[in-house]
mmCIF file of C-alpha atoms and ligand atoms in Angstrom:
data_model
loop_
_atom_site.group_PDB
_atom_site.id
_atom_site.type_symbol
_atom_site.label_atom_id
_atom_site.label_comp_id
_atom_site.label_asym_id
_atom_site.label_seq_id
_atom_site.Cartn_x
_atom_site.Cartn_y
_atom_site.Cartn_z
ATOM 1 C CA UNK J 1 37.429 290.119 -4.089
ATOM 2 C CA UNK J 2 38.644 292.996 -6.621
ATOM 3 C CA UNK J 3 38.169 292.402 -10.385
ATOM 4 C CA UNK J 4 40.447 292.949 -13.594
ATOM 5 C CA UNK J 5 38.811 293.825 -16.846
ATOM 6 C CA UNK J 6 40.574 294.435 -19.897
ATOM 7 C CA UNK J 7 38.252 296.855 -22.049
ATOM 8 C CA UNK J 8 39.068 297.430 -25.383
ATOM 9 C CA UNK J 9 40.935 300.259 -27.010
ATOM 10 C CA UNK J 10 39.894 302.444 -29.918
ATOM 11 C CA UNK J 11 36.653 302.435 -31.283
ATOM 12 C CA UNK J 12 34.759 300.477 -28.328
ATOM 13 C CA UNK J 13 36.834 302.719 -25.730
ATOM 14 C CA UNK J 14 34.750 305.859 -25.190
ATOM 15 C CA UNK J 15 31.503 303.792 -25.390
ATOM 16 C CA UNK J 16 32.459 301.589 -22.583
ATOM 17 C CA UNK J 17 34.159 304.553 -20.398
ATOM 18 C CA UNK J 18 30.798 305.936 -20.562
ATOM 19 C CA UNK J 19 28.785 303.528 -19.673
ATOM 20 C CA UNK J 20 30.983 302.540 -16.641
ATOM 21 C CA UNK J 21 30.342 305.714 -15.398
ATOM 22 C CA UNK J 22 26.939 305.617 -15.915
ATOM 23 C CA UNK J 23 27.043 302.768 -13.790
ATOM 24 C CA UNK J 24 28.498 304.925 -11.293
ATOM 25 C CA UNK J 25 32.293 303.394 -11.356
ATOM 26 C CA UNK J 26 34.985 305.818 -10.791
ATOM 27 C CA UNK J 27 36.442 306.018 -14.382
ATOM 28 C CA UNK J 28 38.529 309.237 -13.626
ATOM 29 C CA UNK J 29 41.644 307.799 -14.343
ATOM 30 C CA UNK J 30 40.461 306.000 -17.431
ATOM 31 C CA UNK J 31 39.552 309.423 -18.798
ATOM 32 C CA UNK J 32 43.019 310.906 -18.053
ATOM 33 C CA UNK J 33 45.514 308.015 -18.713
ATOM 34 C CA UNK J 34 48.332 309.539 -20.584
ATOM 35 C CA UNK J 35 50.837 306.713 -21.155
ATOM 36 C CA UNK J 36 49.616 304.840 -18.257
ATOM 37 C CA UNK J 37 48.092 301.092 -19.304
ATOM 38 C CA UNK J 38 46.611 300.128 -15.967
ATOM 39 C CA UNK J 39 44.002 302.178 -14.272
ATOM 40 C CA UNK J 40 42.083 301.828 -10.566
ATOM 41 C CA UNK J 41 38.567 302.309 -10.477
ATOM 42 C CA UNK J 42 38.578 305.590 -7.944
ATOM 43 C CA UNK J 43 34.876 304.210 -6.364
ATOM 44 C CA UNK J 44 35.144 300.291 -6.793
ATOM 45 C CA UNK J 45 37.497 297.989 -5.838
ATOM 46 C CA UNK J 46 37.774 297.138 -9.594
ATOM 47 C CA UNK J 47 41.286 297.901 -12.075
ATOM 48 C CA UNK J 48 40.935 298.125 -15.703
ATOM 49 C CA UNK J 49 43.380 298.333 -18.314
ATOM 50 C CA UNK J 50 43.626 298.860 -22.268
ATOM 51 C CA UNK J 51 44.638 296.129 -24.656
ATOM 52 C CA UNK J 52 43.760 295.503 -28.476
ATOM 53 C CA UNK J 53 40.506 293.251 -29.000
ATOM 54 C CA UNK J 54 42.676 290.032 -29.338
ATOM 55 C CA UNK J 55 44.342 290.529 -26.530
ATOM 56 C CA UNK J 56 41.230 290.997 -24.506
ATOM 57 C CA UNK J 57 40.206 287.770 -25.741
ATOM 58 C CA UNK J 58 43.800 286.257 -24.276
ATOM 59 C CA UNK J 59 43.368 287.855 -21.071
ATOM 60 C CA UNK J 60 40.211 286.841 -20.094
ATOM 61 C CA UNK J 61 41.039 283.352 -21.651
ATOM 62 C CA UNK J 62 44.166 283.126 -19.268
ATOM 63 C CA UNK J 63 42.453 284.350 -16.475
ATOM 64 C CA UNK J 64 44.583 287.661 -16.143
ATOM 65 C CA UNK J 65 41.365 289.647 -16.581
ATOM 66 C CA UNK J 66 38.136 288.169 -15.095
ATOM 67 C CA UNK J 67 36.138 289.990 -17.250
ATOM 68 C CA UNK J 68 36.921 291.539 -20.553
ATOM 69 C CA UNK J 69 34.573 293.926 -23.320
ATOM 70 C CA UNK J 70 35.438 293.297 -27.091
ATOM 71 C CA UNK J 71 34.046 293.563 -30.359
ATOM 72 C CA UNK J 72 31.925 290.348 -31.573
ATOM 73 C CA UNK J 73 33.987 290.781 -34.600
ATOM 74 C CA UNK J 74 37.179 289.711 -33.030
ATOM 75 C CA UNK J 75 34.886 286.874 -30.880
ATOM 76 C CA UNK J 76 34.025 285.496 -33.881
ATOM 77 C CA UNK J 77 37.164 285.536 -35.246
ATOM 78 C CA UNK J 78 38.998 283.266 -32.631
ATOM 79 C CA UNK J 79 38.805 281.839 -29.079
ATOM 80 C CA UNK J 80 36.333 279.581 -27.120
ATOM 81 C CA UNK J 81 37.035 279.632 -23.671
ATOM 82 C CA UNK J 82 35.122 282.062 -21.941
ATOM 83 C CA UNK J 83 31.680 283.009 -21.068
ATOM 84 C CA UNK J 84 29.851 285.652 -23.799
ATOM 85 C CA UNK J 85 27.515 287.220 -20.800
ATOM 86 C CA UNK J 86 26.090 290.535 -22.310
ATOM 87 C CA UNK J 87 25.799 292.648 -25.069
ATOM 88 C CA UNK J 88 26.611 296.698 -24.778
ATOM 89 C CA UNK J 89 24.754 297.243 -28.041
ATOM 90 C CA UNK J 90 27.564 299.786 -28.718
ATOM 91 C CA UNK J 91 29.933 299.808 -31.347
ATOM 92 C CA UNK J 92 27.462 298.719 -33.128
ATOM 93 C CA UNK J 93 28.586 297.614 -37.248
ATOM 94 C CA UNK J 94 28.496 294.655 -39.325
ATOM 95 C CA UNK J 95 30.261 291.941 -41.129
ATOM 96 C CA UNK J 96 30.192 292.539 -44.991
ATOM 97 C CA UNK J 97 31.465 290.861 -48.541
ATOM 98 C CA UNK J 98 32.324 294.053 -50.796
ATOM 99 C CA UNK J 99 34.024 294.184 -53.917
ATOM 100 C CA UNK J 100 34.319 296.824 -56.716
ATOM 101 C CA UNK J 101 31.141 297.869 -58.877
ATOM 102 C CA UNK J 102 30.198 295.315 -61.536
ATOM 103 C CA UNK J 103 32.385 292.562 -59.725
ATOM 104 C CA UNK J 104 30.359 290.573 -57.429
ATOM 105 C CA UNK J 105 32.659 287.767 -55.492
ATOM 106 C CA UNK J 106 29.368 285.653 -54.286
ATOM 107 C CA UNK J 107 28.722 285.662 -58.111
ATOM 108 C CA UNK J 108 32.040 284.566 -59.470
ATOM 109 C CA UNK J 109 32.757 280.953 -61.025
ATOM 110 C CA UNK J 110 36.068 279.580 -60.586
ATOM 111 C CA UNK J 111 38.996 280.970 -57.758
ATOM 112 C CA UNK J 112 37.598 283.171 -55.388
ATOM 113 C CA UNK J 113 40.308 285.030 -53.395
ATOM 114 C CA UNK J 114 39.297 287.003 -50.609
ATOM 115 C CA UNK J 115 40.904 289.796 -48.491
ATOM 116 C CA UNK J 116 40.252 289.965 -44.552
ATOM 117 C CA UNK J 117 41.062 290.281 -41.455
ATOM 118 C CA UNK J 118 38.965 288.052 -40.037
ATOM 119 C CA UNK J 119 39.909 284.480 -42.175
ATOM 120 C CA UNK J 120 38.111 282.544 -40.184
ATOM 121 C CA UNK J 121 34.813 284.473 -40.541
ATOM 122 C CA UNK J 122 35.548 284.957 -44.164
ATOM 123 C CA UNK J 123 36.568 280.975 -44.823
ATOM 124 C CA UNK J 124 32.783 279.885 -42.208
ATOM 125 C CA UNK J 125 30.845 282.358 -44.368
ATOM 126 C CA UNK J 126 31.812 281.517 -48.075
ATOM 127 C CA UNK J 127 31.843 277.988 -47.073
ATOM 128 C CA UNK J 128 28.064 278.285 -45.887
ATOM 129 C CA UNK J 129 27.304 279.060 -49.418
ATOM 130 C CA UNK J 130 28.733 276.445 -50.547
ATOM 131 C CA UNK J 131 32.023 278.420 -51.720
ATOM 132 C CA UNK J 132 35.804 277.227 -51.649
ATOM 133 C CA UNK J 133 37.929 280.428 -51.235
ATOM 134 C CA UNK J 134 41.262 281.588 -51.213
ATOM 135 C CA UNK J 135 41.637 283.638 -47.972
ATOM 136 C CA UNK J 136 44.401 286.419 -48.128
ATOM 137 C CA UNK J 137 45.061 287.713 -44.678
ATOM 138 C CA UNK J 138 45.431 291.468 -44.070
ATOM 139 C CA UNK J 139 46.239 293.290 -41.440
ATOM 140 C CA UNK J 140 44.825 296.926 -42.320
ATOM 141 C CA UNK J 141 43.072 298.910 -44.875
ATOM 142 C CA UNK J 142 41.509 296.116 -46.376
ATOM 143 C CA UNK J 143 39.779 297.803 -48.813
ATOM 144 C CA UNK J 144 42.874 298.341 -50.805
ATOM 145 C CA UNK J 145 43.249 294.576 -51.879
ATOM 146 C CA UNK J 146 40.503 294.472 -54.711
ATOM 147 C CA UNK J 147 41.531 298.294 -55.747
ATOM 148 C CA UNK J 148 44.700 296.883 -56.363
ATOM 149 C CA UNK J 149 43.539 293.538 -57.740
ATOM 150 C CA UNK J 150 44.582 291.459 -54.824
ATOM 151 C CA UNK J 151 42.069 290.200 -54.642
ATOM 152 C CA UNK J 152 38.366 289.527 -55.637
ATOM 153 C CA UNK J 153 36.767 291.206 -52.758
ATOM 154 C CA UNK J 154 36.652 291.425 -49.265
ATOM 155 C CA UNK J 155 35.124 290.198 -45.785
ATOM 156 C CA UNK J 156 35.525 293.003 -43.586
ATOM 157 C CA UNK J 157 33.463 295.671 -40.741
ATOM 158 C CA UNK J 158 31.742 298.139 -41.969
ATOM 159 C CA UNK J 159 30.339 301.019 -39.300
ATOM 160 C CA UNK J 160 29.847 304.201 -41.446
ATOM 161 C CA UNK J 161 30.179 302.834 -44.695
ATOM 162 C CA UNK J 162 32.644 305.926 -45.538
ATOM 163 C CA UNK J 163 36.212 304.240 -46.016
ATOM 164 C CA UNK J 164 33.764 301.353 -48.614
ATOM 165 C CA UNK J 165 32.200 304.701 -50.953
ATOM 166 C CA UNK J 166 35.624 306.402 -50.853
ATOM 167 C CA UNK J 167 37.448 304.098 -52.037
ATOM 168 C CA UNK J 168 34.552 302.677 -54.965
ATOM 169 C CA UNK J 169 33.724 299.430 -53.574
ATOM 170 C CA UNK J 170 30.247 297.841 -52.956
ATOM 171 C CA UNK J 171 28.278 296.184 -50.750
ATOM 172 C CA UNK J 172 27.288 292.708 -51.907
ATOM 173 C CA UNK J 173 26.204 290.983 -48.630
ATOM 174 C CA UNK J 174 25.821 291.968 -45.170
ATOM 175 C CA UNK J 175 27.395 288.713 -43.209
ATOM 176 C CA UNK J 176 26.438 289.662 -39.712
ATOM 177 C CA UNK J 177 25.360 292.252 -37.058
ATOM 178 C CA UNK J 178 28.120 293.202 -34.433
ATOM 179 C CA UNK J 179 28.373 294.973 -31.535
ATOM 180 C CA UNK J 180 30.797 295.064 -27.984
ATOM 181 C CA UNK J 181 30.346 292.379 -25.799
ATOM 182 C CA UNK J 182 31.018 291.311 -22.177
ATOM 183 C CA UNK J 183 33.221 288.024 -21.929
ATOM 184 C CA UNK J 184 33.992 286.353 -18.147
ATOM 185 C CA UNK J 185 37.040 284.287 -17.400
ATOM 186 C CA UNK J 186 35.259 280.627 -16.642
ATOM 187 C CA UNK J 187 37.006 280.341 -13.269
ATOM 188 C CA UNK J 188 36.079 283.803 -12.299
ATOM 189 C CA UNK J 189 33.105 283.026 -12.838
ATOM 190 C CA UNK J 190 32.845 280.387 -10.324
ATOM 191 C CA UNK J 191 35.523 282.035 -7.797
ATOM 192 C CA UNK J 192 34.295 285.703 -8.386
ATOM 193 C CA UNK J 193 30.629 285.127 -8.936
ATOM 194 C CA UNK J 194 29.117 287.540 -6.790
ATOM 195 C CA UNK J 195 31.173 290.344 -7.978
ATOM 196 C CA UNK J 196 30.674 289.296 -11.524
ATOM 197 C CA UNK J 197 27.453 289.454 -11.317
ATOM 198 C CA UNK J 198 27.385 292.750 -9.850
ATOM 199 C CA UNK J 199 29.640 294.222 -12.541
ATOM 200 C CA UNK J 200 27.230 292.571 -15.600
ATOM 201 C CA UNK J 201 23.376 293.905 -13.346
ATOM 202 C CA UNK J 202 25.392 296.955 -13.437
ATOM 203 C CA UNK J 203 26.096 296.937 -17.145
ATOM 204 C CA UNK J 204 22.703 295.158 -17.934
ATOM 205 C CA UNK J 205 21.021 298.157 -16.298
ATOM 206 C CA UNK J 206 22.560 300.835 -18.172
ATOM 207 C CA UNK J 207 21.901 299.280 -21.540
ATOM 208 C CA UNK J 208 18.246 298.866 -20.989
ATOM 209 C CA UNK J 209 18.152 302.480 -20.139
ATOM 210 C CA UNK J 210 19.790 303.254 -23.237
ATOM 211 C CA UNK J 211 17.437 300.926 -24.995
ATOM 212 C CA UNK J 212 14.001 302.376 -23.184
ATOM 213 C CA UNK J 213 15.479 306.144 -23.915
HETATM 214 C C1 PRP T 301 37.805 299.373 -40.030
HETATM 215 C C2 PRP T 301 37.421 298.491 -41.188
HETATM 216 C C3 PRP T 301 37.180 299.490 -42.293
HETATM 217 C C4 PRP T 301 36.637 300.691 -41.552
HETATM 218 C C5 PRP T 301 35.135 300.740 -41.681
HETATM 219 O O1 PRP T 301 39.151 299.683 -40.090
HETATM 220 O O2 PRP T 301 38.440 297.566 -41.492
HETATM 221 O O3 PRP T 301 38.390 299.812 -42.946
HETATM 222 O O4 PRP T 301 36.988 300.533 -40.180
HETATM 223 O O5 PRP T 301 34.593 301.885 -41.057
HETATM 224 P P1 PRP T 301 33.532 302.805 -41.813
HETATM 225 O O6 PRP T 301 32.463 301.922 -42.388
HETATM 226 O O7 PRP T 301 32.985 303.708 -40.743
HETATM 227 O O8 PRP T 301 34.251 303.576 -42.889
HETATM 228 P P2 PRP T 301 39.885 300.472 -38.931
HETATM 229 O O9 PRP T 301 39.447 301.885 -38.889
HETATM 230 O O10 PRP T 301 39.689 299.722 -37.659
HETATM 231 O O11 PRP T 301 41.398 300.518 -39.394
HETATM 232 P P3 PRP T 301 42.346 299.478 -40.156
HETATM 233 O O12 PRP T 301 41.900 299.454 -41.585
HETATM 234 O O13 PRP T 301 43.703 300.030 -39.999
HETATM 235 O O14 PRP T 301 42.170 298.147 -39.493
#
């Protein structure tokens, strides 16, 4: 039976191209796509196509893809109904709680509002500490809100650390460790299992090179 996975676009993309073809997959056309969204595997009988991370995450939910790769950010974030099967170990970065110099969030008394866009994760992980916050969703350059004095500081991904010192904010707390995952469709699972399985030995194989290397 052929497969559908939904990979990821932007910065999990060229990670995940490469390690299909490290796998041996025929990833020609993923390398070449233009304006094209869906793309056959030119060696497997496999097609892939591009969506953003919460999309993945509908995909595979819905059963459209049997097999999707997304950030653990945007797992985190939302959506239950799947298998998490593998880790990539790419795109790797991490939750953090930043806010300008001298103004520590975790250390203020009274309203805490925070910028993200990730509420949930930013709601779970003040609330762990024992912290009622005011969540202010946004969509993109987060790190504007406490510049601007949106808000008190933020719950955002950090890879580089670049767009954080550019812009004079600090790091208070690392939250988590993230990285690209591997999610499976629950029926595909079941209906597809052989060829799942295939697909994840293949995947599994390649990232324990990586990590022996
Ligand atoms: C993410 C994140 C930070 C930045 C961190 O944004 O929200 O802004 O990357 O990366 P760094 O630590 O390497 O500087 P993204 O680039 O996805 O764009 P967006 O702000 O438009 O969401």
């Amino acid at each position: 039976m052929s497969l559908s996975v939904a990979l990821t676009k932007g910065r999990l993309e060229s990670g995940t191209v490469a390690m299909l073809e490290q796998c041996g997959y025929g990833t020609e056309k993923l390398k070449n796509k233009g304006r094209a969204l869906v793309f056959p595997d030119t060696k497997k009988d496999i097609r892939y196509f591009l969506v953003k991370a919460n999309d993945c995450i509908t995909y595979v939910e819905h059963g459209v893809a049997d097999i999707g790769v997304v950030g653990k950010d945007t797992l985190m974030e939302g959506g239950k109904d799947y298998y998490e099967m593998l880790d990539l170990k790419i795109g790797k970065c991490r939750f953090i709680v930043a806010g300008l110099a001298g103004n520590n969030p975790l250390e203020k008394s009274g309203h805490i509002r925070i910028g993200s866009k990730y509420p949930n994760v930013a709601l779970e992980y003040f609330h762990s500490r024992g912290k009622d916050i005011e969540v202010i969703k946004i969509d993109g350059s987060v790190e504007l809100a406490p510049v601007l004095g949106l808000t008190d500081g933020i719950v955002d991904i950090m890879e580089t650390g670049a767009t954080l010192k550019e812009n004079g904010l600090v790091v208070y707390d690392t939250a988590y460790e993230l990285s690209a995952r591997v999610i499976v469709n629950k029926a595909a699972f079941k209906m597809k299992r052989d060829e799942v399985m295939a697909f994840i030995r293949d995947l599994e194989g390649v990232v324990n090179n990586a990590e022996e290397n």
